[in-house]
Amino acid sequence: MPQDTSHRDPIHIALTFDDRYWAPAYATMRSICIVSRRRANIVFHLMHMGLGEEHRQALTAITAEYGAALEFYDLESDGALMDRVRQLPPVKHRHLNFSPMVYIRLFLTDIVPGTVERLIYIDCDMMVRAPIEALYNLDLGDYPIAAVLDPYGTGFQTGRDFRPKPYYDTTEPFFNAGLMVIDTRRLAAIDPVATAKARLSAEEFASVYYDQDILNISLRNNWLVLEPMWNLQNPTPSHEALDPRVVHYTGTNKPWLLFGETAFKRNYRHIMTNDYFYLFLRERIAARLPWLRPFLKLKRPAPVTTGTGRELPRSAP
């Protein structure tokens, strides 16, 4: 894709993940770069817990292939941040692979450098299909963030039999926090955790649905609504005809699973690259069935070198 070299200002994008999601993080970053006309301006802020050195090296293929910069943040080395995370309601939904990482979105403005005034946050189970710079240059007006309505928002706002939770009004919009365009200074001034605590009783705060609730409570009626094609959630093959800009594989039906139907599944495998896709599969098998480890090839594929001397991951045609 022809590159726009007239801009020098960086495009800051944040991802949060642990070592179990290194390959989806790679696929999300690569999908962004593939369709961007400003690849060399992209700075990925990679906020991680327990990222192994071999997986960290695998992620650097993004810089080799596209020139995008990677900034790594070892969150576990930040004791003060971890203390703040531990003070939030315990993570219970382990069957959904949730971990304390779900809370890191609440502290993005404390983690990135103070010079970053505009930031896009994106989940690692998303695939970008349109130039991210169009979203980055969005006019937020006086809003601290822009996001897409969550089609399941009413479910988050209610309990059994769709009876509203006391701190929600089901007539009000509810956003999905998987993709946010952020004015870091406006969001920092709000302090989502402190604001949510001030608006809820201690008992109510203890029952919130993690960062998604905390952000929606603290930013009630104070966010810009994006077009739904910027975060098409739970996509199936029939959604491909809508030509979404960003697809978000919410729920348990992920595109890196060998079986199951999701939108653009074959595209996703090639974006992750065949080598990383099947390495990631073998790693998950080994984690579940440790006795198979001696029979699985778990080493990262040796990189190949392009004519420009850059190293890229090997990929089958």
PDB file of C-alpha atoms in Angstrom:
ATOM      1  CA  MET A   1       0.000   0.000   0.000  1.00  0.00           C
ATOM      2  CA  PRO A   2       1.426   3.471  -0.897  1.00  0.00           C
ATOM      3  CA  GLN A   3       2.702   5.203   2.219  1.00  0.00           C
ATOM      4  CA  ASP A   4       1.984   8.768   3.295  1.00  0.00           C
ATOM      5  CA  THR A   5       5.339  10.319   4.176  1.00  0.00           C
ATOM      6  CA  SER A   6       4.020  13.839   4.686  1.00  0.00           C
ATOM      7  CA  HIS A   7       3.263  13.201   8.375  1.00  0.00           C
ATOM      8  CA  ARG A   8       5.829  12.851  11.138  1.00  0.00           C
ATOM      9  CA  ASP A   9       3.587  12.870  14.216  1.00  0.00           C
ATOM     10  CA  PRO A  10       3.256   9.439  15.846  1.00  0.00           C
ATOM     11  CA  ILE A  11       0.086   7.349  16.066  1.00  0.00           C
ATOM     12  CA  HIS A  12      -0.035   5.881  19.572  1.00  0.00           C
ATOM     13  CA  ILE A  13      -1.832   2.549  20.030  1.00  0.00           C
ATOM     14  CA  ALA A  14      -2.047   0.566  23.274  1.00  0.00           C
ATOM     15  CA  LEU A  15      -2.583  -3.173  23.738  1.00  0.00           C
ATOM     16  CA  THR A  16      -2.748  -5.086  27.036  1.00  0.00           C
ATOM     17  CA  PHE A  17      -2.051  -8.815  27.267  1.00  0.00           C
ATOM     18  CA  ASP A  18      -0.244 -11.572  29.107  1.00  0.00           C
ATOM     19  CA  ASP A  19       1.988 -14.298  27.716  1.00  0.00           C
ATOM     20  CA  ARG A  20      -1.012 -16.434  26.739  1.00  0.00           C
ATOM     21  CA  TYR A  21      -2.083 -13.829  24.171  1.00  0.00           C
ATOM     22  CA  TRP A  22       1.213 -12.943  22.517  1.00  0.00           C
ATOM     23  CA  ALA A  23       0.126 -14.322  19.109  1.00  0.00           C
ATOM     24  CA  PRO A  24      -3.291 -12.565  19.020  1.00  0.00           C
ATOM     25  CA  ALA A  25      -1.489  -9.339  19.983  1.00  0.00           C
ATOM     26  CA  TYR A  26       0.853  -9.880  17.044  1.00  0.00           C
ATOM     27  CA  ALA A  27      -2.081 -10.497  14.691  1.00  0.00           C
ATOM     28  CA  THR A  28      -3.876  -7.342  15.842  1.00  0.00           C
ATOM     29  CA  MET A  29      -0.763  -5.224  15.314  1.00  0.00           C
ATOM     30  CA  ARG A  30      -0.068  -6.764  11.933  1.00  0.00           C
ATOM     31  CA  SER A  31      -3.654  -6.192  10.794  1.00  0.00           C
ATOM     32  CA  ILE A  32      -3.259  -2.517  11.690  1.00  0.00           C
ATOM     33  CA  CYS A  33      -0.004  -2.198   9.758  1.00  0.00           C
ATOM     34  CA  ILE A  34      -1.212  -4.047   6.666  1.00  0.00           C
ATOM     35  CA  VAL A  35      -3.935  -1.475   5.928  1.00  0.00           C
ATOM     36  CA  SER A  36      -2.226   1.676   7.223  1.00  0.00           C
ATOM     37  CA  ARG A  37      -0.677   4.325   4.980  1.00  0.00           C
ATOM     38  CA  ARG A  38       1.398   5.587   7.916  1.00  0.00           C
ATOM     39  CA  ARG A  39       3.038   2.437   9.212  1.00  0.00           C
ATOM     40  CA  ALA A  40       6.298   4.121  10.125  1.00  0.00           C
ATOM     41  CA  ASN A  41       4.431   6.594  12.348  1.00  0.00           C
ATOM     42  CA  ILE A  42       2.763   3.902  14.457  1.00  0.00           C
ATOM     43  CA  VAL A  43       3.954   3.384  18.033  1.00  0.00           C
ATOM     44  CA  PHE A  44       2.555   0.308  19.765  1.00  0.00           C
ATOM     45  CA  HIS A  45       2.505   0.539  23.555  1.00  0.00           C
ATOM     46  CA  LEU A  46       2.563  -3.104  24.648  1.00  0.00           C
ATOM     47  CA  MET A  47       1.477  -3.437  28.282  1.00  0.00           C
ATOM     48  CA  HIS A  48       2.103  -6.999  29.392  1.00  0.00           C
ATOM     49  CA  MET A  49       2.344  -9.387  32.303  1.00  0.00           C
ATOM     50  CA  GLY A  50       4.684 -12.366  32.227  1.00  0.00           C
ATOM     51  CA  LEU A  51       5.690 -12.012  28.575  1.00  0.00           C
ATOM     52  CA  GLY A  52       8.406 -14.563  27.818  1.00  0.00           C
ATOM     53  CA  GLU A  53      11.564 -13.441  26.074  1.00  0.00           C
ATOM     54  CA  GLU A  54      10.986 -15.688  23.068  1.00  0.00           C
ATOM     55  CA  HIS A  55       7.482 -14.302  22.582  1.00  0.00           C
ATOM     56  CA  ARG A  56       8.761 -10.772  23.022  1.00  0.00           C
ATOM     57  CA  GLN A  57      11.274 -11.369  20.237  1.00  0.00           C
ATOM     58  CA  ALA A  58       8.496 -12.783  18.055  1.00  0.00           C
ATOM     59  CA  LEU A  59       6.555  -9.528  18.396  1.00  0.00           C
ATOM     60  CA  THR A  60       9.510  -7.467  17.168  1.00  0.00           C
ATOM     61  CA  ALA A  61       8.883  -8.872  13.686  1.00  0.00           C
ATOM     62  CA  ILE A  62       6.327  -6.040  13.406  1.00  0.00           C
ATOM     63  CA  THR A  63       9.134  -3.478  13.446  1.00  0.00           C
ATOM     64  CA  ALA A  64      11.238  -5.474  11.012  1.00  0.00           C
ATOM     65  CA  GLU A  65       8.393  -5.834   8.525  1.00  0.00           C
ATOM     66  CA  TYR A  66       6.647  -2.464   8.783  1.00  0.00           C
ATOM     67  CA  GLY A  67       8.900  -0.027  10.654  1.00  0.00           C
ATOM     68  CA  ALA A  68       6.376   0.504  13.452  1.00  0.00           C
ATOM     69  CA  ALA A  69       7.881   1.138  16.886  1.00  0.00           C
ATOM     70  CA  LEU A  70       7.222  -1.106  19.896  1.00  0.00           C
ATOM     71  CA  GLU A  71       7.330   0.135  23.483  1.00  0.00           C
ATOM     72  CA  PHE A  72       7.166  -2.645  26.078  1.00  0.00           C
ATOM     73  CA  TYR A  73       5.797  -2.096  29.587  1.00  0.00           C
ATOM     74  CA  ASP A  74       6.384  -4.845  32.141  1.00  0.00           C
ATOM     75  CA  LEU A  75       3.402  -4.149  34.387  1.00  0.00           C
ATOM     76  CA  GLU A  76       4.441  -6.583  37.104  1.00  0.00           C
ATOM     77  CA  SER A  77       7.556  -4.516  37.749  1.00  0.00           C
ATOM     78  CA  ASP A  78       5.352  -1.553  38.687  1.00  0.00           C
ATOM     79  CA  GLY A  79       4.496  -2.311  42.303  1.00  0.00           C
ATOM     80  CA  ALA A  80       2.309   0.754  42.777  1.00  0.00           C
ATOM     81  CA  LEU A  81       0.193  -0.128  39.731  1.00  0.00           C
ATOM     82  CA  MET A  82      -0.202  -3.737  40.860  1.00  0.00           C
ATOM     83  CA  ASP A  83      -1.335  -2.528  44.293  1.00  0.00           C
ATOM     84  CA  ARG A  84      -4.041  -0.412  42.638  1.00  0.00           C
ATOM     85  CA  VAL A  85      -5.182  -3.396  40.569  1.00  0.00           C
ATOM     86  CA  ARG A  86      -5.364  -5.628  43.661  1.00  0.00           C
ATOM     87  CA  GLN A  87      -7.701  -3.123  45.335  1.00  0.00           C
ATOM     88  CA  LEU A  88     -10.318  -3.667  42.612  1.00  0.00           C
ATOM     89  CA  PRO A  89     -12.976  -6.425  42.719  1.00  0.00           C
ATOM     90  CA  PRO A  90     -11.467  -9.915  42.275  1.00  0.00           C
ATOM     91  CA  VAL A  91     -11.526 -11.477  38.818  1.00  0.00           C
ATOM     92  CA  LYS A  92     -13.996 -14.367  38.857  1.00  0.00           C
ATOM     93  CA  HIS A  93     -14.675 -15.283  35.227  1.00  0.00           C
ATOM     94  CA  ARG A  94     -11.617 -17.503  34.774  1.00  0.00           C
ATOM     95  CA  HIS A  95     -13.534 -19.701  32.309  1.00  0.00           C
ATOM     96  CA  LEU A  96     -13.437 -16.723  29.931  1.00  0.00           C
ATOM     97  CA  ASN A  97      -9.654 -16.481  30.371  1.00  0.00           C
ATOM     98  CA  PHE A  98     -10.083 -13.258  32.321  1.00  0.00           C
ATOM     99  CA  SER A  99      -7.179 -12.172  34.526  1.00  0.00           C
ATOM    100  CA  PRO A 100      -6.220  -8.974  36.379  1.00  0.00           C
ATOM    101  CA  MET A 101      -5.202  -7.673  32.932  1.00  0.00           C
ATOM    102  CA  VAL A 102      -8.854  -6.671  32.412  1.00  0.00           C
ATOM    103  CA  TYR A 103      -8.291  -3.726  34.739  1.00  0.00           C
ATOM    104  CA  ILE A 104      -5.250  -2.240  33.000  1.00  0.00           C
ATOM    105  CA  ARG A 105      -7.460  -0.205  30.635  1.00  0.00           C
ATOM    106  CA  LEU A 106      -8.383   1.896  33.666  1.00  0.00           C
ATOM    107  CA  PHE A 107      -4.797   3.052  34.078  1.00  0.00           C
ATOM    108  CA  LEU A 108      -3.665   3.668  30.495  1.00  0.00           C
ATOM    109  CA  THR A 109      -3.131   7.375  31.087  1.00  0.00           C
ATOM    110  CA  ASP A 110      -0.840   6.587  34.035  1.00  0.00           C
ATOM    111  CA  ILE A 111       1.246   4.118  32.050  1.00  0.00           C
ATOM    112  CA  VAL A 112       2.010   5.898  28.760  1.00  0.00           C
ATOM    113  CA  PRO A 113       4.388   8.876  28.772  1.00  0.00           C
ATOM    114  CA  GLY A 114       2.870  12.258  29.601  1.00  0.00           C
ATOM    115  CA  THR A 115       3.700  13.483  26.102  1.00  0.00           C
ATOM    116  CA  VAL A 116       1.065  11.137  24.610  1.00  0.00           C
ATOM    117  CA  GLU A 117      -2.079  13.249  24.273  1.00  0.00           C
ATOM    118  CA  ARG A 118      -4.068  10.991  21.920  1.00  0.00           C
ATOM    119  CA  LEU A 119      -4.183   7.217  22.296  1.00  0.00           C
ATOM    120  CA  ILE A 120      -6.106   4.388  20.680  1.00  0.00           C
ATOM    121  CA  TYR A 121      -6.737   1.398  22.895  1.00  0.00           C
ATOM    122  CA  ILE A 122      -7.527  -1.874  21.129  1.00  0.00           C
ATOM    123  CA  ASP A 123      -8.190  -5.384  22.435  1.00  0.00           C
ATOM    124  CA  CYS A 124      -6.001  -8.259  21.268  1.00  0.00           C
ATOM    125  CA  ASP A 125      -8.973 -10.181  19.885  1.00  0.00           C
ATOM    126  CA  MET A 126      -9.611  -7.628  17.148  1.00  0.00           C
ATOM    127  CA  MET A 127      -8.661  -7.420  13.472  1.00  0.00           C
ATOM    128  CA  VAL A 128      -8.385  -4.032  11.786  1.00  0.00           C
ATOM    129  CA  ARG A 129      -9.449  -3.732   8.150  1.00  0.00           C
ATOM    130  CA  ALA A 130      -9.289   0.050   7.544  1.00  0.00           C
ATOM    131  CA  PRO A 131      -6.557   2.674   8.039  1.00  0.00           C
ATOM    132  CA  ILE A 132      -6.263   3.318  11.767  1.00  0.00           C
ATOM    133  CA  GLU A 133      -5.159   6.901  11.107  1.00  0.00           C
ATOM    134  CA  ALA A 134      -8.737   7.817  10.166  1.00  0.00           C
ATOM    135  CA  LEU A 135      -9.756   6.922  13.696  1.00  0.00           C
ATOM    136  CA  TYR A 136      -6.719   8.536  15.292  1.00  0.00           C
ATOM    137  CA  ASN A 137      -7.450  11.895  13.653  1.00  0.00           C
ATOM    138  CA  LEU A 138     -11.059  11.907  14.827  1.00  0.00           C
ATOM    139  CA  ASP A 139     -12.359  15.158  16.325  1.00  0.00           C
ATOM    140  CA  LEU A 140     -13.370  14.238  19.887  1.00  0.00           C
ATOM    141  CA  GLY A 141     -14.623  17.698  20.721  1.00  0.00           C
ATOM    142  CA  ASP A 142     -14.815  17.955  24.512  1.00  0.00           C
ATOM    143  CA  TYR A 143     -15.274  14.222  25.045  1.00  0.00           C
ATOM    144  CA  PRO A 144     -12.567  12.174  26.801  1.00  0.00           C
ATOM    145  CA  ILE A 145     -13.143   9.095  24.639  1.00  0.00           C
ATOM    146  CA  ALA A 146     -14.938   7.786  21.566  1.00  0.00           C
ATOM    147  CA  ALA A 147     -16.257   4.222  21.420  1.00  0.00           C
ATOM    148  CA  VAL A 148     -18.884   1.989  19.819  1.00  0.00           C
ATOM    149  CA  LEU A 149     -22.182   1.014  21.416  1.00  0.00           C
ATOM    150  CA  ASP A 150     -22.173  -2.492  22.863  1.00  0.00           C
ATOM    151  CA  PRO A 151     -25.022  -4.534  21.311  1.00  0.00           C
ATOM    152  CA  TYR A 152     -25.256  -6.415  24.603  1.00  0.00           C
ATOM    153  CA  GLY A 153     -25.224  -3.226  26.688  1.00  0.00           C
ATOM    154  CA  THR A 154     -28.669  -3.701  28.186  1.00  0.00           C
ATOM    155  CA  GLY A 155     -27.526  -7.086  29.467  1.00  0.00           C
ATOM    156  CA  PHE A 156     -24.618  -5.447  31.288  1.00  0.00           C
ATOM    157  CA  GLN A 157     -26.942  -2.821  32.755  1.00  0.00           C
ATOM    158  CA  THR A 158     -29.385  -5.364  34.155  1.00  0.00           C
ATOM    159  CA  GLY A 159     -29.491  -8.476  36.288  1.00  0.00           C
ATOM    160  CA  ARG A 160     -31.823 -11.451  36.384  1.00  0.00           C
ATOM    161  CA  ASP A 161     -34.894 -11.061  34.149  1.00  0.00           C
ATOM    162  CA  PHE A 162     -33.452  -7.792  32.786  1.00  0.00           C
ATOM    163  CA  ARG A 163     -34.161  -5.899  35.996  1.00  0.00           C
ATOM    164  CA  PRO A 164     -31.901  -2.818  35.927  1.00  0.00           C
ATOM    165  CA  LYS A 165     -28.984  -2.592  38.310  1.00  0.00           C
ATOM    166  CA  PRO A 166     -29.509   0.342  40.702  1.00  0.00           C
ATOM    167  CA  TYR A 167     -26.659   2.352  39.216  1.00  0.00           C
ATOM    168  CA  TYR A 168     -27.769   2.048  35.569  1.00  0.00           C
ATOM    169  CA  ASP A 169     -30.550   3.493  33.442  1.00  0.00           C
ATOM    170  CA  THR A 170     -31.321   1.157  30.533  1.00  0.00           C
ATOM    171  CA  THR A 171     -32.342   4.101  28.365  1.00  0.00           C
ATOM    172  CA  GLU A 172     -28.751   5.360  28.404  1.00  0.00           C
ATOM    173  CA  PRO A 173     -26.064   4.168  25.961  1.00  0.00           C
ATOM    174  CA  PHE A 174     -23.417   1.640  27.016  1.00  0.00           C
ATOM    175  CA  PHE A 175     -20.137   1.324  25.126  1.00  0.00           C
ATOM    176  CA  ASN A 176     -17.801  -1.577  24.464  1.00  0.00           C
ATOM    177  CA  ALA A 177     -14.364  -0.752  25.859  1.00  0.00           C
ATOM    178  CA  GLY A 178     -12.514  -3.026  23.430  1.00  0.00           C
ATOM    179  CA  LEU A 179     -11.720  -0.069  21.178  1.00  0.00           C
ATOM    180  CA  MET A 180     -11.427   3.479  22.473  1.00  0.00           C
ATOM    181  CA  VAL A 181     -10.034   6.693  21.024  1.00  0.00           C
ATOM    182  CA  ILE A 182      -8.739   8.541  24.080  1.00  0.00           C
ATOM    183  CA  ASP A 183      -7.931  12.135  24.922  1.00  0.00           C
ATOM    184  CA  THR A 184      -5.487  11.154  27.658  1.00  0.00           C
ATOM    185  CA  ARG A 185      -5.606  14.447  29.532  1.00  0.00           C
ATOM    186  CA  ARG A 186      -9.382  14.605  29.693  1.00  0.00           C
ATOM    187  CA  LEU A 187      -9.625  10.976  30.758  1.00  0.00           C
ATOM    188  CA  ALA A 188      -6.917  11.370  33.394  1.00  0.00           C
ATOM    189  CA  ALA A 189      -8.774  14.357  34.840  1.00  0.00           C
ATOM    190  CA  ILE A 190     -11.851  12.152  35.348  1.00  0.00           C
ATOM    191  CA  ASP A 191      -9.972   9.280  37.068  1.00  0.00           C
ATOM    192  CA  PRO A 192     -12.452   6.486  36.224  1.00  0.00           C
ATOM    193  CA  VAL A 193     -11.826   4.401  39.365  1.00  0.00           C
ATOM    194  CA  ALA A 194     -12.234   7.312  41.781  1.00  0.00           C
ATOM    195  CA  THR A 195     -15.319   8.582  39.937  1.00  0.00           C
ATOM    196  CA  ALA A 196     -16.993   5.161  39.911  1.00  0.00           C
ATOM    197  CA  LYS A 197     -16.295   4.687  43.623  1.00  0.00           C
ATOM    198  CA  ALA A 198     -17.820   8.083  44.353  1.00  0.00           C
ATOM    199  CA  ARG A 199     -20.984   7.205  42.427  1.00  0.00           C
ATOM    200  CA  LEU A 200     -21.489   3.717  43.872  1.00  0.00           C
ATOM    201  CA  SER A 201     -21.835   2.248  47.327  1.00  0.00           C
ATOM    202  CA  ALA A 202     -19.047  -0.089  48.483  1.00  0.00           C
ATOM    203  CA  GLU A 203     -21.353  -3.066  47.906  1.00  0.00           C
ATOM    204  CA  GLU A 204     -22.244  -1.903  44.397  1.00  0.00           C
ATOM    205  CA  PHE A 205     -18.613  -1.283  43.493  1.00  0.00           C
ATOM    206  CA  ALA A 206     -17.696  -4.797  44.638  1.00  0.00           C
ATOM    207  CA  SER A 207     -20.200  -6.244  42.148  1.00  0.00           C
ATOM    208  CA  VAL A 208     -19.190  -4.317  39.008  1.00  0.00           C
ATOM    209  CA  TYR A 209     -18.345  -6.155  35.791  1.00  0.00           C
ATOM    210  CA  TYR A 210     -14.697  -5.203  35.826  1.00  0.00           C
ATOM    211  CA  ASP A 211     -13.342  -2.247  33.841  1.00  0.00           C
ATOM    212  CA  GLN A 212     -16.270  -2.255  31.400  1.00  0.00           C
ATOM    213  CA  ASP A 213     -18.660  -1.208  34.168  1.00  0.00           C
ATOM    214  CA  ILE A 214     -16.216   1.171  35.811  1.00  0.00           C
ATOM    215  CA  LEU A 215     -15.602   3.026  32.537  1.00  0.00           C
ATOM    216  CA  ASN A 216     -19.288   3.234  31.628  1.00  0.00           C
ATOM    217  CA  ILE A 217     -20.245   4.455  35.100  1.00  0.00           C
ATOM    218  CA  SER A 218     -17.513   7.080  35.274  1.00  0.00           C
ATOM    219  CA  LEU A 219     -18.093   8.277  31.677  1.00  0.00           C
ATOM    220  CA  ARG A 220     -21.906   8.201  31.716  1.00  0.00           C
ATOM    221  CA  ASN A 221     -23.225  10.354  28.852  1.00  0.00           C
ATOM    222  CA  ASN A 222     -19.723  11.743  28.380  1.00  0.00           C
ATOM    223  CA  TRP A 223     -18.383   9.895  25.357  1.00  0.00           C
ATOM    224  CA  LEU A 224     -18.593  10.186  21.587  1.00  0.00           C
ATOM    225  CA  VAL A 225     -20.485   7.434  19.758  1.00  0.00           C
ATOM    226  CA  LEU A 226     -18.544   5.869  16.875  1.00  0.00           C
ATOM    227  CA  GLU A 227     -20.089   4.132  13.888  1.00  0.00           C
ATOM    228  CA  PRO A 228     -20.613   0.420  14.691  1.00  0.00           C
ATOM    229  CA  MET A 229     -18.355  -0.691  11.828  1.00  0.00           C
ATOM    230  CA  TRP A 230     -15.381   0.513  13.898  1.00  0.00           C
ATOM    231  CA  ASN A 231     -16.050  -2.308  16.374  1.00  0.00           C
ATOM    232  CA  LEU A 232     -18.268  -5.018  14.915  1.00  0.00           C
ATOM    233  CA  GLN A 233     -18.681  -7.444  17.781  1.00  0.00           C
ATOM    234  CA  ASN A 234     -19.110 -11.212  17.760  1.00  0.00           C
ATOM    235  CA  PRO A 235     -18.758 -11.368  13.937  1.00  0.00           C
ATOM    236  CA  THR A 236     -19.938 -14.392  11.960  1.00  0.00           C
ATOM    237  CA  PRO A 237     -19.230 -15.165   8.269  1.00  0.00           C
ATOM    238  CA  SER A 238     -22.479 -13.450   7.289  1.00  0.00           C
ATOM    239  CA  HIS A 239     -21.094 -10.164   8.637  1.00  0.00           C
ATOM    240  CA  GLU A 240     -18.304 -10.126   6.047  1.00  0.00           C
ATOM    241  CA  ALA A 241     -20.691  -8.567   3.501  1.00  0.00           C
ATOM    242  CA  LEU A 242     -20.925  -5.487   5.739  1.00  0.00           C
ATOM    243  CA  ASP A 243     -17.228  -4.773   5.071  1.00  0.00           C
ATOM    244  CA  PRO A 244     -16.535  -3.741   8.703  1.00  0.00           C
ATOM    245  CA  ARG A 245     -13.558  -1.543   9.488  1.00  0.00           C
ATOM    246  CA  VAL A 246     -12.722  -3.471  12.671  1.00  0.00           C
ATOM    247  CA  VAL A 247     -13.981  -6.868  13.791  1.00  0.00           C
ATOM    248  CA  HIS A 248     -14.012  -7.811  17.465  1.00  0.00           C
ATOM    249  CA  TYR A 249     -14.082 -11.492  18.315  1.00  0.00           C
ATOM    250  CA  THR A 250     -15.939 -11.173  21.613  1.00  0.00           C
ATOM    251  CA  GLY A 251     -17.042 -14.243  23.524  1.00  0.00           C
ATOM    252  CA  THR A 252     -15.418 -17.659  23.292  1.00  0.00           C
ATOM    253  CA  ASN A 253     -15.521 -18.168  19.502  1.00  0.00           C
ATOM    254  CA  LYS A 254     -12.050 -16.918  18.596  1.00  0.00           C
ATOM    255  CA  PRO A 255     -10.462 -16.989  15.118  1.00  0.00           C
ATOM    256  CA  TRP A 256      -7.312 -18.717  16.379  1.00  0.00           C
ATOM    257  CA  LEU A 257      -9.308 -21.780  17.439  1.00  0.00           C
ATOM    258  CA  LEU A 258      -9.010 -24.649  14.980  1.00  0.00           C
ATOM    259  CA  PHE A 259     -12.758 -25.252  14.848  1.00  0.00           C
ATOM    260  CA  GLY A 260     -15.614 -22.770  14.921  1.00  0.00           C
ATOM    261  CA  GLU A 261     -17.024 -20.184  12.557  1.00  0.00           C
ATOM    262  CA  THR A 262     -16.019 -16.532  12.703  1.00  0.00           C
ATOM    263  CA  ALA A 263     -15.810 -13.760  10.132  1.00  0.00           C
ATOM    264  CA  PHE A 264     -12.607 -13.591   8.083  1.00  0.00           C
ATOM    265  CA  LYS A 265     -11.191 -16.654   9.816  1.00  0.00           C
ATOM    266  CA  ARG A 266      -8.878 -17.661   6.962  1.00  0.00           C
ATOM    267  CA  ASN A 267      -7.673 -14.075   6.571  1.00  0.00           C
ATOM    268  CA  TYR A 268      -6.926 -13.969  10.274  1.00  0.00           C
ATOM    269  CA  ARG A 269      -4.744 -17.081  10.114  1.00  0.00           C
ATOM    270  CA  HIS A 270      -2.614 -15.562   7.358  1.00  0.00           C
ATOM    271  CA  ILE A 271      -2.401 -12.227   9.150  1.00  0.00           C
ATOM    272  CA  MET A 272      -1.101 -14.036  12.231  1.00  0.00           C
ATOM    273  CA  THR A 273       1.042 -15.990   9.709  1.00  0.00           C
ATOM    274  CA  ASN A 274       0.813 -19.750   9.418  1.00  0.00           C
ATOM    275  CA  ASP A 275       3.950 -20.324  11.477  1.00  0.00           C
ATOM    276  CA  TYR A 276       2.779 -18.256  14.427  1.00  0.00           C
ATOM    277  CA  PHE A 277      -0.797 -19.571  14.150  1.00  0.00           C
ATOM    278  CA  TYR A 278       0.259 -23.204  14.428  1.00  0.00           C
ATOM    279  CA  LEU A 279       2.978 -22.481  17.002  1.00  0.00           C
ATOM    280  CA  PHE A 280       0.317 -20.793  19.134  1.00  0.00           C
ATOM    281  CA  LEU A 281      -1.927 -23.829  18.655  1.00  0.00           C
ATOM    282  CA  ARG A 282       0.835 -26.218  19.756  1.00  0.00           C
ATOM    283  CA  GLU A 283       1.565 -24.067  22.804  1.00  0.00           C
ATOM    284  CA  ARG A 284      -2.072 -24.240  23.882  1.00  0.00           C
ATOM    285  CA  ILE A 285      -2.129 -28.007  23.400  1.00  0.00           C
ATOM    286  CA  ALA A 286       1.038 -28.339  25.486  1.00  0.00           C
ATOM    287  CA  ALA A 287      -0.450 -26.195  28.242  1.00  0.00           C
ATOM    288  CA  ARG A 288      -3.554 -28.372  28.411  1.00  0.00           C
ATOM    289  CA  LEU A 289      -1.826 -31.737  27.828  1.00  0.00           C
ATOM    290  CA  PRO A 290       1.721 -31.392  29.231  1.00  0.00           C
ATOM    291  CA  TRP A 291       2.561 -35.028  28.464  1.00  0.00           C
ATOM    292  CA  LEU A 292       2.522 -34.134  24.762  1.00  0.00           C
ATOM    293  CA  ARG A 293       5.252 -31.494  25.075  1.00  0.00           C
ATOM    294  CA  PRO A 294       8.104 -33.806  23.926  1.00  0.00           C
ATOM    295  CA  PHE A 295       6.205 -34.464  20.693  1.00  0.00           C
ATOM    296  CA  LEU A 296       5.381 -30.836  19.840  1.00  0.00           C
ATOM    297  CA  LYS A 297       7.555 -28.329  18.032  1.00  0.00           C
ATOM    298  CA  LEU A 298       7.423 -25.389  20.422  1.00  0.00           C
ATOM    299  CA  LYS A 299      10.338 -23.289  19.235  1.00  0.00           C
ATOM    300  CA  ARG A 300       9.689 -20.069  17.337  1.00  0.00           C
ATOM    301  CA  PRO A 301      10.416 -20.515  13.605  1.00  0.00           C
ATOM    302  CA  ALA A 302      13.721 -19.106  12.454  1.00  0.00           C
ATOM    303  CA  PRO A 303      13.152 -15.775  10.665  1.00  0.00           C
ATOM    304  CA  VAL A 304      13.720 -15.354   6.962  1.00  0.00           C
ATOM    305  CA  THR A 305      15.493 -12.338   5.553  1.00  0.00           C
ATOM    306  CA  THR A 306      14.032 -10.114   2.851  1.00  0.00           C
ATOM    307  CA  GLY A 307      16.041  -8.448   0.134  1.00  0.00           C
ATOM    308  CA  THR A 308      16.245  -5.357   2.328  1.00  0.00           C
ATOM    309  CA  GLY A 309      17.890  -7.302   5.147  1.00  0.00           C
ATOM    310  CA  ARG A 310      14.816  -7.167   7.382  1.00  0.00           C
ATOM    311  CA  GLU A 311      13.865 -10.296   9.253  1.00  0.00           C
ATOM    312  CA  LEU A 312      10.309 -11.600   8.889  1.00  0.00           C
ATOM    313  CA  PRO A 313       8.537 -14.670  10.282  1.00  0.00           C
ATOM    314  CA  ARG A 314       8.285 -17.542   7.864  1.00  0.00           C
ATOM    315  CA  SER A 315       4.835 -18.047   6.431  1.00  0.00           C
ATOM    316  CA  ALA A 316       3.390 -20.717   4.200  1.00  0.00           C
ATOM    317  CA  PRO A 317       1.732 -19.467   1.017  1.00  0.00           C
TER     318      PRO A 317
END
